Amino acid sequence: MTYNLQGKRIYVAGHRGMVGSAVVRRLASEGCEVITADRARADLKRQSEVEAFFKSERPDGVIMAAAKVGGILANDLYPAEFLYDNLMIESNIVHAAHEADVEKFLFLGSSCIYPKYAEQPIREDSLLTGALEPTNEWYAIAKIAGIKLAQSYRKQYGHDYISAMPTNLYGPGDNFDLKTSHVMPAIIRKVHEAKMNGDKEVVVWGTGTPRREFLHSDDCADALVFLFKNYSAPEHVNVGSGEDVSILELTQIVCEVVGYEGQVVNDLSKPDGTPRKLMSADVLRGLGWQPKIGLKEGILNAYSWYLENH
Ligand code: GFB
């Protein structure tokens, strides 16, 4: 173990989000004190508010799960927000952590940092070896800057700042808005509504052939806490399940879970995005971490949350 959480004050940035809330749940058994801040306390895009918050709370560690996130369409429609908001949030938090002498910092990125046509499964050292996927290059650039921020503060000041790159995540607390969501919550909602309305068809964007790797947010939170405790190096680490499915296969699994037997049709006016995004899981497995939640079990859990909350 490189960092002992016992008795430490850990700030979880983005605690209301799907990943942040999973991290808060996961930290409950670690013997640490979890610190959070809602927007009224600190708007993370405002440097002075973030610095004042760090000065008064003096966290020992930070898990940085705050970000402006969204699916393929949201990324394409709101490039300025995806770039500006994320650059501001991560710059403010990294620098405030430095000024407040934070001991350990974990930056959370995204698998879209890798080149659109990276060799599969995508290894960590593929970063910056080719052109990005155009639909999400704004978000990707912000997340690459976040990795570099963490590395630069480690290099210049010797801080124990690390980065993790999660795959496509899903779980309780996800965004189920069809215009801005990722594919998993969108498909769960569409298939559920098709079943409820007695529709003969459910519409899936694009060709259905792109392949994506999915990880439940509780598995992700477990991996992040594992890295926080056991990893200390400048290189970012992939966090994934090591398995991918096509969007059509994913839709078929969701149909089974929901109990819907209609047709799946494609809306070819919508983009496919990256053809395949399967990350290599070798580094994280080599450190000793494995996911616990299978895809079907995870989808059932996310669907149950959707039914209870919508
Ligand atoms: O999850 P998603 O929006 O984002 O879409 P990305 C994944 C794939 O699912 C794409 C297809 O090929 C979509 O065309 N898809 C099918 C749908 N039906 C739907 C639907 O109803 N809604 C959505 N959203 N997709 C995002 C990036 O890329 O992944 C972000 O834009 C981030 O920056 C995130 O990295 C993890 O996997 O293509």
Tab-separated table of C-alpha atoms and ligand atoms in Angstrom:
chain	number	residue	atom	x	y	z
A	1	MET	CA	0.000	0.000	0.000
A	2	THR	CA	1.314	3.469	-0.886
A	3	TYR	CA	-1.412	5.528	0.818
A	4	ASN	CA	-3.370	4.698	3.963
A	5	LEU	CA	-6.849	6.220	4.001
A	6	GLN	CA	-7.459	5.604	7.730
A	7	GLY	CA	-8.288	8.876	9.507
A	8	LYS	CA	-7.715	10.990	6.374
A	9	ARG	CA	-9.972	13.799	5.125
A	10	ILE	CA	-10.837	12.988	1.508
A	11	TYR	CA	-12.546	15.510	-0.753
A	12	VAL	CA	-14.699	13.866	-3.433
A	13	ALA	CA	-15.255	16.466	-6.160
A	14	GLY	CA	-18.461	15.784	-8.089
A	15	HIS	CA	-20.165	13.828	-5.296
A	16	ARG	CA	-23.631	14.251	-6.824
A	17	GLY	CA	-22.613	12.641	-10.125
A	18	MET	CA	-22.822	8.943	-10.962
A	19	VAL	CA	-19.130	8.249	-10.339
A	20	GLY	CA	-18.664	10.686	-7.444
A	21	SER	CA	-21.633	9.248	-5.548
A	22	ALA	CA	-20.284	5.718	-6.103
A	23	VAL	CA	-16.897	6.840	-4.736
A	24	VAL	CA	-18.585	8.313	-1.633
A	25	ARG	CA	-20.397	4.987	-1.069
A	26	ARG	CA	-17.167	3.044	-1.572
A	27	LEU	CA	-15.157	5.232	0.836
A	28	ALA	CA	-17.656	4.572	3.640
A	29	SER	CA	-15.763	1.402	4.630
A	30	GLU	CA	-12.264	2.960	4.534
A	31	GLY	CA	-12.198	4.728	7.896
A	32	CYS	CA	-11.725	8.153	6.331
A	33	GLU	CA	-13.782	11.347	6.538
A	34	VAL	CA	-15.433	12.254	3.235
A	35	ILE	CA	-15.683	15.963	2.405
A	36	THR	CA	-18.006	17.289	-0.301
A	37	ALA	CA	-19.084	20.725	-1.544
A	38	ASP	CA	-22.272	21.589	-3.368
A	39	ARG	CA	-22.317	24.403	-5.920
A	40	ALA	CA	-23.454	27.039	-3.399
A	41	ARG	CA	-20.350	26.318	-1.320
A	42	ALA	CA	-17.881	26.217	-4.212
A	43	ASP	CA	-18.548	26.711	-7.923
A	44	LEU	CA	-15.691	24.608	-9.300
A	45	LYS	CA	-15.344	26.882	-12.341
A	46	ARG	CA	-14.428	29.818	-10.049
A	47	GLN	CA	-10.819	29.753	-8.895
A	48	SER	CA	-11.346	31.982	-5.828
A	49	GLU	CA	-14.221	29.814	-4.548
A	50	VAL	CA	-12.248	26.598	-5.007
A	51	GLU	CA	-9.185	28.047	-3.271
A	52	ALA	CA	-11.277	29.336	-0.353
A	53	PHE	CA	-12.903	25.914	0.018
A	54	PHE	CA	-9.532	24.118	0.096
A	55	LYS	CA	-8.131	26.665	2.560
A	56	SER	CA	-10.943	26.156	5.023
A	57	GLU	CA	-11.385	22.361	4.626
A	58	ARG	CA	-7.697	21.334	4.246
A	59	PRO	CA	-8.344	17.886	2.736
A	60	ASP	CA	-5.533	15.297	2.875
A	61	GLY	CA	-6.610	13.660	-0.363
A	62	VAL	CA	-8.745	14.450	-3.409
A	63	ILE	CA	-10.656	12.174	-5.780
A	64	MET	CA	-11.557	14.311	-8.762
A	65	ALA	CA	-14.818	13.038	-10.278
A	66	ALA	CA	-16.263	16.464	-11.130
A	67	ALA	CA	-16.678	17.099	-14.860
A	68	LYS	CA	-19.035	18.253	-17.559
A	69	VAL	CA	-19.962	14.928	-19.194
A	70	GLY	CA	-22.377	13.652	-21.813
A	71	GLY	CA	-22.933	11.290	-24.710
A	72	ILE	CA	-21.907	11.523	-28.325
A	73	LEU	CA	-24.551	14.113	-29.306
A	74	ALA	CA	-24.017	16.393	-26.286
A	75	ASN	CA	-20.264	16.374	-26.963
A	76	ASP	CA	-20.901	17.408	-30.550
A	77	LEU	CA	-23.511	20.092	-29.706
A	78	TYR	CA	-21.753	21.822	-26.788
A	79	PRO	CA	-18.009	21.801	-27.630
A	80	ALA	CA	-17.281	25.083	-25.844
A	81	GLU	CA	-18.833	23.897	-22.572
A	82	PHE	CA	-17.087	20.516	-22.744
A	83	LEU	CA	-13.705	22.191	-23.276
A	84	TYR	CA	-14.012	25.318	-21.102
A	85	ASP	CA	-15.879	23.842	-18.121
A	86	ASN	CA	-13.563	20.865	-17.846
A	87	LEU	CA	-10.372	22.911	-18.241
A	88	MET	CA	-11.527	25.330	-15.544
A	89	ILE	CA	-12.697	22.670	-13.095
A	90	GLU	CA	-9.533	20.564	-13.322
A	91	SER	CA	-7.107	23.531	-13.320
A	92	ASN	CA	-8.780	25.092	-10.288
A	93	ILE	CA	-8.859	21.870	-8.291
A	94	VAL	CA	-5.323	20.719	-9.124
A	95	HIS	CA	-3.829	24.099	-8.270
A	96	ALA	CA	-5.883	24.560	-5.094
A	97	ALA	CA	-4.814	21.060	-4.000
A	98	HIS	CA	-1.193	22.063	-4.545
A	99	GLU	CA	-1.586	25.267	-2.507
A	100	ALA	CA	-3.338	23.385	0.309
A	101	ASP	CA	-0.579	20.706	0.490
A	102	VAL	CA	-2.885	17.831	-0.475
A	103	GLU	CA	-0.970	14.549	-0.065
A	104	LYS	CA	-2.699	12.400	-2.670
A	105	PHE	CA	-4.742	13.328	-5.725
A	106	LEU	CA	-6.553	11.183	-8.290
A	107	PHE	CA	-7.626	12.725	-11.593
A	108	LEU	CA	-10.370	10.961	-13.501
A	109	GLY	CA	-10.241	11.112	-17.304
A	110	SER	CA	-11.976	9.155	-20.048
A	111	SER	CA	-11.181	6.538	-22.698
A	112	CYS	CA	-11.915	9.139	-25.416
A	113	ILE	CA	-8.422	10.594	-24.829
A	114	TYR	CA	-7.055	7.915	-27.177
A	115	PRO	CA	-6.722	8.224	-30.970
A	116	LYS	CA	-9.858	7.312	-32.955
A	117	TYR	CA	-8.060	4.429	-34.677
A	118	ALA	CA	-5.831	3.314	-31.805
A	119	GLU	CA	-4.699	-0.306	-31.873
A	120	GLN	CA	-7.108	-2.483	-29.829
A	121	PRO	CA	-7.127	-3.234	-26.968
A	122	ILE	CA	-5.892	0.315	-26.327
A	123	ARG	CA	-2.776	0.484	-24.205
A	124	GLU	CA	-1.972	3.467	-21.984
A	125	ASP	CA	1.016	4.401	-24.162
A	126	SER	CA	-1.263	5.008	-27.197
A	127	LEU	CA	-1.989	8.487	-25.834
A	128	LEU	CA	-1.098	11.252	-28.334
A	129	THR	CA	-0.103	8.844	-31.120
A	130	GLY	CA	-2.885	9.828	-33.556
A	131	ALA	CA	-5.885	12.029	-34.361
A	132	LEU	CA	-8.873	12.080	-31.990
A	133	GLU	CA	-12.530	11.189	-32.724
A	134	PRO	CA	-14.009	14.515	-33.969
A	135	THR	CA	-17.347	14.235	-32.061
A	136	ASN	CA	-15.590	14.357	-28.702
A	137	GLU	CA	-12.211	15.956	-29.342
A	138	TRP	CA	-13.134	18.952	-27.133
A	139	TYR	CA	-13.779	16.771	-24.114
A	140	ALA	CA	-10.760	14.606	-24.966
A	141	ILE	CA	-8.415	17.614	-25.157
A	142	ALA	CA	-9.635	18.801	-21.732
A	143	LYS	CA	-9.084	15.340	-20.241
A	144	ILE	CA	-5.601	15.046	-21.814
A	145	ALA	CA	-4.804	18.439	-20.256
A	146	GLY	CA	-5.958	17.017	-16.904
A	147	ILE	CA	-3.510	14.104	-17.168
A	148	LYS	CA	-0.749	16.536	-18.050
A	149	LEU	CA	-1.668	18.812	-15.132
A	150	ALA	CA	-1.365	15.904	-12.703
A	151	GLN	CA	1.948	14.847	-14.277
A	152	SER	CA	3.351	18.380	-14.256
A	153	TYR	CA	2.582	18.985	-10.564
A	154	ARG	CA	4.133	15.591	-9.786
A	155	LYS	CA	7.219	16.458	-11.850
A	156	GLN	CA	7.738	20.033	-10.614
A	157	TYR	CA	6.653	19.685	-6.976
A	158	GLY	CA	7.037	15.950	-6.290
A	159	HIS	CA	3.338	15.574	-5.430
A	160	ASP	CA	1.654	12.151	-5.393
A	161	TYR	CA	-0.863	12.965	-8.147
A	162	ILE	CA	-2.165	10.080	-10.285
A	163	SER	CA	-4.671	9.645	-13.145
A	164	ALA	CA	-7.190	6.934	-14.050
A	165	MET	CA	-8.929	6.585	-17.440
A	166	PRO	CA	-12.295	4.860	-17.127
A	167	THR	CA	-14.145	3.223	-19.990
A	168	ASN	CA	-17.866	3.930	-20.762
A	169	LEU	CA	-19.539	3.879	-17.346
A	170	TYR	CA	-23.137	3.283	-16.275
A	171	GLY	CA	-25.048	2.700	-13.050
A	172	PRO	CA	-27.357	4.283	-10.457
A	173	GLY	CA	-27.638	8.065	-10.763
A	174	ASP	CA	-26.897	8.081	-14.497
A	175	ASN	CA	-28.322	10.781	-16.805
A	176	PHE	CA	-31.389	9.340	-18.601
A	177	ASP	CA	-32.104	12.442	-20.739
A	178	LEU	CA	-32.236	11.103	-24.310
A	179	LYS	CA	-30.560	14.155	-25.875
A	180	THR	CA	-27.561	14.385	-23.585
A	181	SER	CA	-27.063	10.886	-22.145
A	182	HIS	CA	-24.603	8.147	-22.973
A	183	VAL	CA	-25.797	5.082	-24.842
A	184	MET	CA	-26.506	2.762	-21.880
A	185	PRO	CA	-29.089	4.921	-20.063
A	186	ALA	CA	-30.574	5.951	-23.445
A	187	ILE	CA	-31.131	2.338	-24.497
A	188	ILE	CA	-32.509	1.343	-21.070
A	189	ARG	CA	-35.025	4.192	-21.214
A	190	LYS	CA	-35.984	3.684	-24.859
A	191	VAL	CA	-36.512	-0.058	-24.477
A	192	HIS	CA	-38.498	0.456	-21.263
A	193	GLU	CA	-40.734	3.089	-22.886
A	194	ALA	CA	-41.209	0.932	-26.015
A	195	LYS	CA	-42.371	-1.917	-23.774
A	196	MET	CA	-44.709	0.329	-21.769
A	197	ASN	CA	-46.203	1.918	-24.918
A	198	GLY	CA	-46.534	-1.415	-26.723
A	199	ASP	CA	-44.338	-0.097	-29.576
A	200	LYS	CA	-43.229	-2.591	-32.213
A	201	GLU	CA	-39.835	-0.888	-32.678
A	202	VAL	CA	-37.076	0.716	-30.670
A	203	VAL	CA	-34.695	3.182	-32.372
A	204	VAL	CA	-30.938	2.949	-31.912
A	205	TRP	CA	-28.664	5.719	-33.184
A	206	GLY	CA	-26.103	4.977	-35.892
A	207	THR	CA	-25.389	1.584	-37.439
A	208	GLY	CA	-25.307	-0.413	-34.185
A	209	THR	CA	-21.897	-1.805	-35.177
A	210	PRO	CA	-19.600	0.375	-32.996
A	211	ARG	CA	-18.156	-1.592	-30.097
A	212	ARG	CA	-17.950	-0.223	-26.574
A	213	GLU	CA	-16.602	-1.494	-23.254
A	214	PHE	CA	-18.878	-0.934	-20.236
A	215	LEU	CA	-18.107	-0.828	-16.523
A	216	HIS	CA	-20.570	-0.410	-13.653
A	217	SER	CA	-19.968	2.756	-11.584
A	218	ASP	CA	-19.543	0.712	-8.358
A	219	ASP	CA	-16.758	-1.311	-10.002
A	220	CYS	CA	-15.214	1.943	-11.216
A	221	ALA	CA	-15.337	3.462	-7.716
A	222	ASP	CA	-13.740	0.308	-6.304
A	223	ALA	CA	-10.923	0.550	-8.865
A	224	LEU	CA	-10.371	4.244	-8.107
A	225	VAL	CA	-10.066	3.637	-4.365
A	226	PHE	CA	-7.759	0.690	-5.109
A	227	LEU	CA	-5.497	2.944	-7.219
A	228	PHE	CA	-5.646	5.722	-4.624
A	229	LYS	CA	-4.284	3.321	-2.024
A	230	ASN	CA	-1.912	1.252	-4.133
A	231	TYR	CA	-0.610	3.243	-7.089
A	232	SER	CA	1.857	6.085	-7.327
A	233	ALA	CA	3.396	6.897	-10.737
A	234	PRO	CA	3.071	9.564	-13.438
A	235	GLU	CA	1.518	7.239	-16.059
A	236	HIS	CA	-2.283	7.119	-16.165
A	237	VAL	CA	-4.009	3.730	-15.722
A	238	ASN	CA	-6.930	2.345	-17.761
A	239	VAL	CA	-10.003	1.341	-15.742
A	240	GLY	CA	-12.242	-1.051	-17.646
A	241	SER	CA	-13.840	-4.475	-17.775
A	242	GLY	CA	-11.558	-5.782	-20.542
A	243	GLU	CA	-14.571	-6.862	-22.671
A	244	ASP	CA	-16.628	-5.051	-25.292
A	245	VAL	CA	-19.951	-5.518	-27.108
A	246	SER	CA	-21.489	-3.940	-30.195
A	247	ILE	CA	-24.276	-1.394	-29.664
A	248	LEU	CA	-26.672	-3.909	-31.243
A	249	GLU	CA	-25.560	-6.645	-28.810
A	250	LEU	CA	-25.925	-4.197	-25.926
A	251	THR	CA	-29.463	-3.368	-27.079
A	252	GLN	CA	-30.333	-7.079	-27.211
A	253	ILE	CA	-29.120	-7.585	-23.631
A	254	VAL	CA	-31.150	-4.567	-22.468
A	255	CYS	CA	-34.218	-6.007	-24.269
A	256	GLU	CA	-33.747	-9.296	-22.369
A	257	VAL	CA	-33.372	-7.511	-19.019
A	258	VAL	CA	-36.413	-5.282	-19.629
A	259	GLY	CA	-38.470	-8.073	-21.230
A	260	TYR	CA	-39.111	-6.416	-24.594
A	261	GLU	CA	-39.508	-8.400	-27.808
A	262	GLY	CA	-39.932	-5.743	-30.517
A	263	GLN	CA	-37.644	-4.882	-33.445
A	264	VAL	CA	-34.449	-2.836	-33.174
A	265	VAL	CA	-34.170	-0.226	-35.965
A	266	ASN	CA	-31.295	2.140	-36.764
A	267	ASP	CA	-31.363	5.926	-37.097
A	268	LEU	CA	-28.561	6.447	-39.610
A	269	SER	CA	-28.778	10.248	-39.336
A	270	LYS	CA	-26.986	9.963	-35.973
A	271	PRO	CA	-23.194	9.490	-35.671
A	272	ASP	CA	-21.430	6.231	-34.815
A	273	GLY	CA	-18.367	7.874	-33.298
A	274	THR	CA	-15.260	5.772	-32.704
A	275	PRO	CA	-15.664	2.317	-34.304
A	276	ARG	CA	-14.194	0.480	-31.312
A	277	LYS	CA	-13.013	1.569	-27.867
A	278	LEU	CA	-11.732	-1.436	-25.908
A	279	MET	CA	-8.971	-0.576	-23.461
A	280	SER	CA	-6.221	-2.913	-22.364
A	281	ALA	CA	-6.847	-3.961	-18.760
A	282	ASP	CA	-3.334	-5.391	-18.296
A	283	VAL	CA	-1.852	-2.670	-16.075
A	284	LEU	CA	-4.734	-2.585	-13.570
A	285	ARG	CA	-5.008	-6.409	-13.493
A	286	GLY	CA	-1.254	-6.597	-12.998
A	287	LEU	CA	-1.636	-4.390	-9.933
A	288	GLY	CA	-4.224	-6.868	-8.603
A	289	TRP	CA	-7.666	-5.375	-9.364
A	290	GLN	CA	-10.556	-7.055	-11.196
A	291	PRO	CA	-14.196	-6.016	-11.802
A	292	LYS	CA	-16.933	-7.886	-9.925
A	293	ILE	CA	-20.170	-6.860	-11.661
A	294	GLY	CA	-21.065	-8.663	-14.924
A	295	LEU	CA	-22.744	-6.716	-17.726
A	296	LYS	CA	-26.204	-8.259	-17.421
A	297	GLU	CA	-26.205	-7.993	-13.627
A	298	GLY	CA	-25.050	-4.382	-13.878
A	299	ILE	CA	-27.743	-3.498	-16.415
A	300	LEU	CA	-30.386	-5.042	-14.143
A	301	ASN	CA	-29.105	-2.868	-11.292
A	302	ALA	CA	-29.150	0.310	-13.423
A	303	TYR	CA	-32.636	-0.540	-14.734
A	304	SER	CA	-33.934	-1.073	-11.172
A	305	TRP	CA	-32.548	2.340	-10.210
A	306	TYR	CA	-34.250	3.895	-13.245
A	307	LEU	CA	-37.595	2.299	-12.318
A	308	GLU	CA	-37.357	3.554	-8.742
A	309	ASN	CA	-36.270	7.084	-9.632
A	310	HIS	CA	-38.125	8.038	-12.834
B	1	GFB	O1	-22.299	6.466	-25.190
B	1	GFB	P1	-22.198	7.317	-26.377
B	1	GFB	O2	-23.094	8.494	-26.442
B	1	GFB	O3	-20.743	7.863	-26.542
B	1	GFB	O4	-22.508	6.443	-27.694
B	1	GFB	P2	-19.329	7.401	-27.124
B	1	GFB	C1	-21.919	5.198	-27.945
B	1	GFB	C2	-22.456	4.604	-29.220
B	1	GFB	O5	-23.845	4.278	-29.021
B	1	GFB	C3	-22.423	5.511	-30.459
B	1	GFB	C4	-24.613	4.734	-30.128
B	1	GFB	O6	-22.076	4.726	-31.592
B	1	GFB	C5	-23.870	5.978	-30.596
B	1	GFB	O7	-24.248	6.331	-31.920
B	1	GFB	N1	-26.008	4.946	-29.721
B	1	GFB	C6	-27.072	4.246	-30.152
B	1	GFB	C7	-26.469	5.900	-28.880
B	1	GFB	N2	-28.215	4.731	-29.655
B	1	GFB	C8	-27.864	5.761	-28.835
B	1	GFB	C9	-28.636	6.655	-28.034
B	1	GFB	O8	-29.865	6.617	-27.985
B	1	GFB	N3	-27.922	7.577	-27.318
B	1	GFB	C10	-26.557	7.659	-27.363
B	1	GFB	N4	-25.927	8.581	-26.629
B	1	GFB	N5	-25.810	6.840	-28.151
B	1	GFB	C11	-18.684	9.278	-25.531
B	1	GFB	C12	-17.932	10.551	-25.674
B	1	GFB	O9	-18.485	8.649	-26.715
B	1	GFB	O10	-18.183	8.429	-24.524
B	1	GFB	C13	-17.591	11.164	-24.397
B	1	GFB	O11	-18.668	11.416	-26.517
B	1	GFB	C14	-17.078	10.166	-23.377
B	1	GFB	O12	-16.639	12.148	-24.622
B	1	GFB	C15	-17.968	8.959	-23.297
B	1	GFB	O13	-15.761	9.771	-23.694
B	1	GFB	C16	-17.447	7.907	-22.357
B	1	GFB	O14	-18.809	6.175	-26.470
B	1	GFB	O15	-19.333	7.344	-28.616
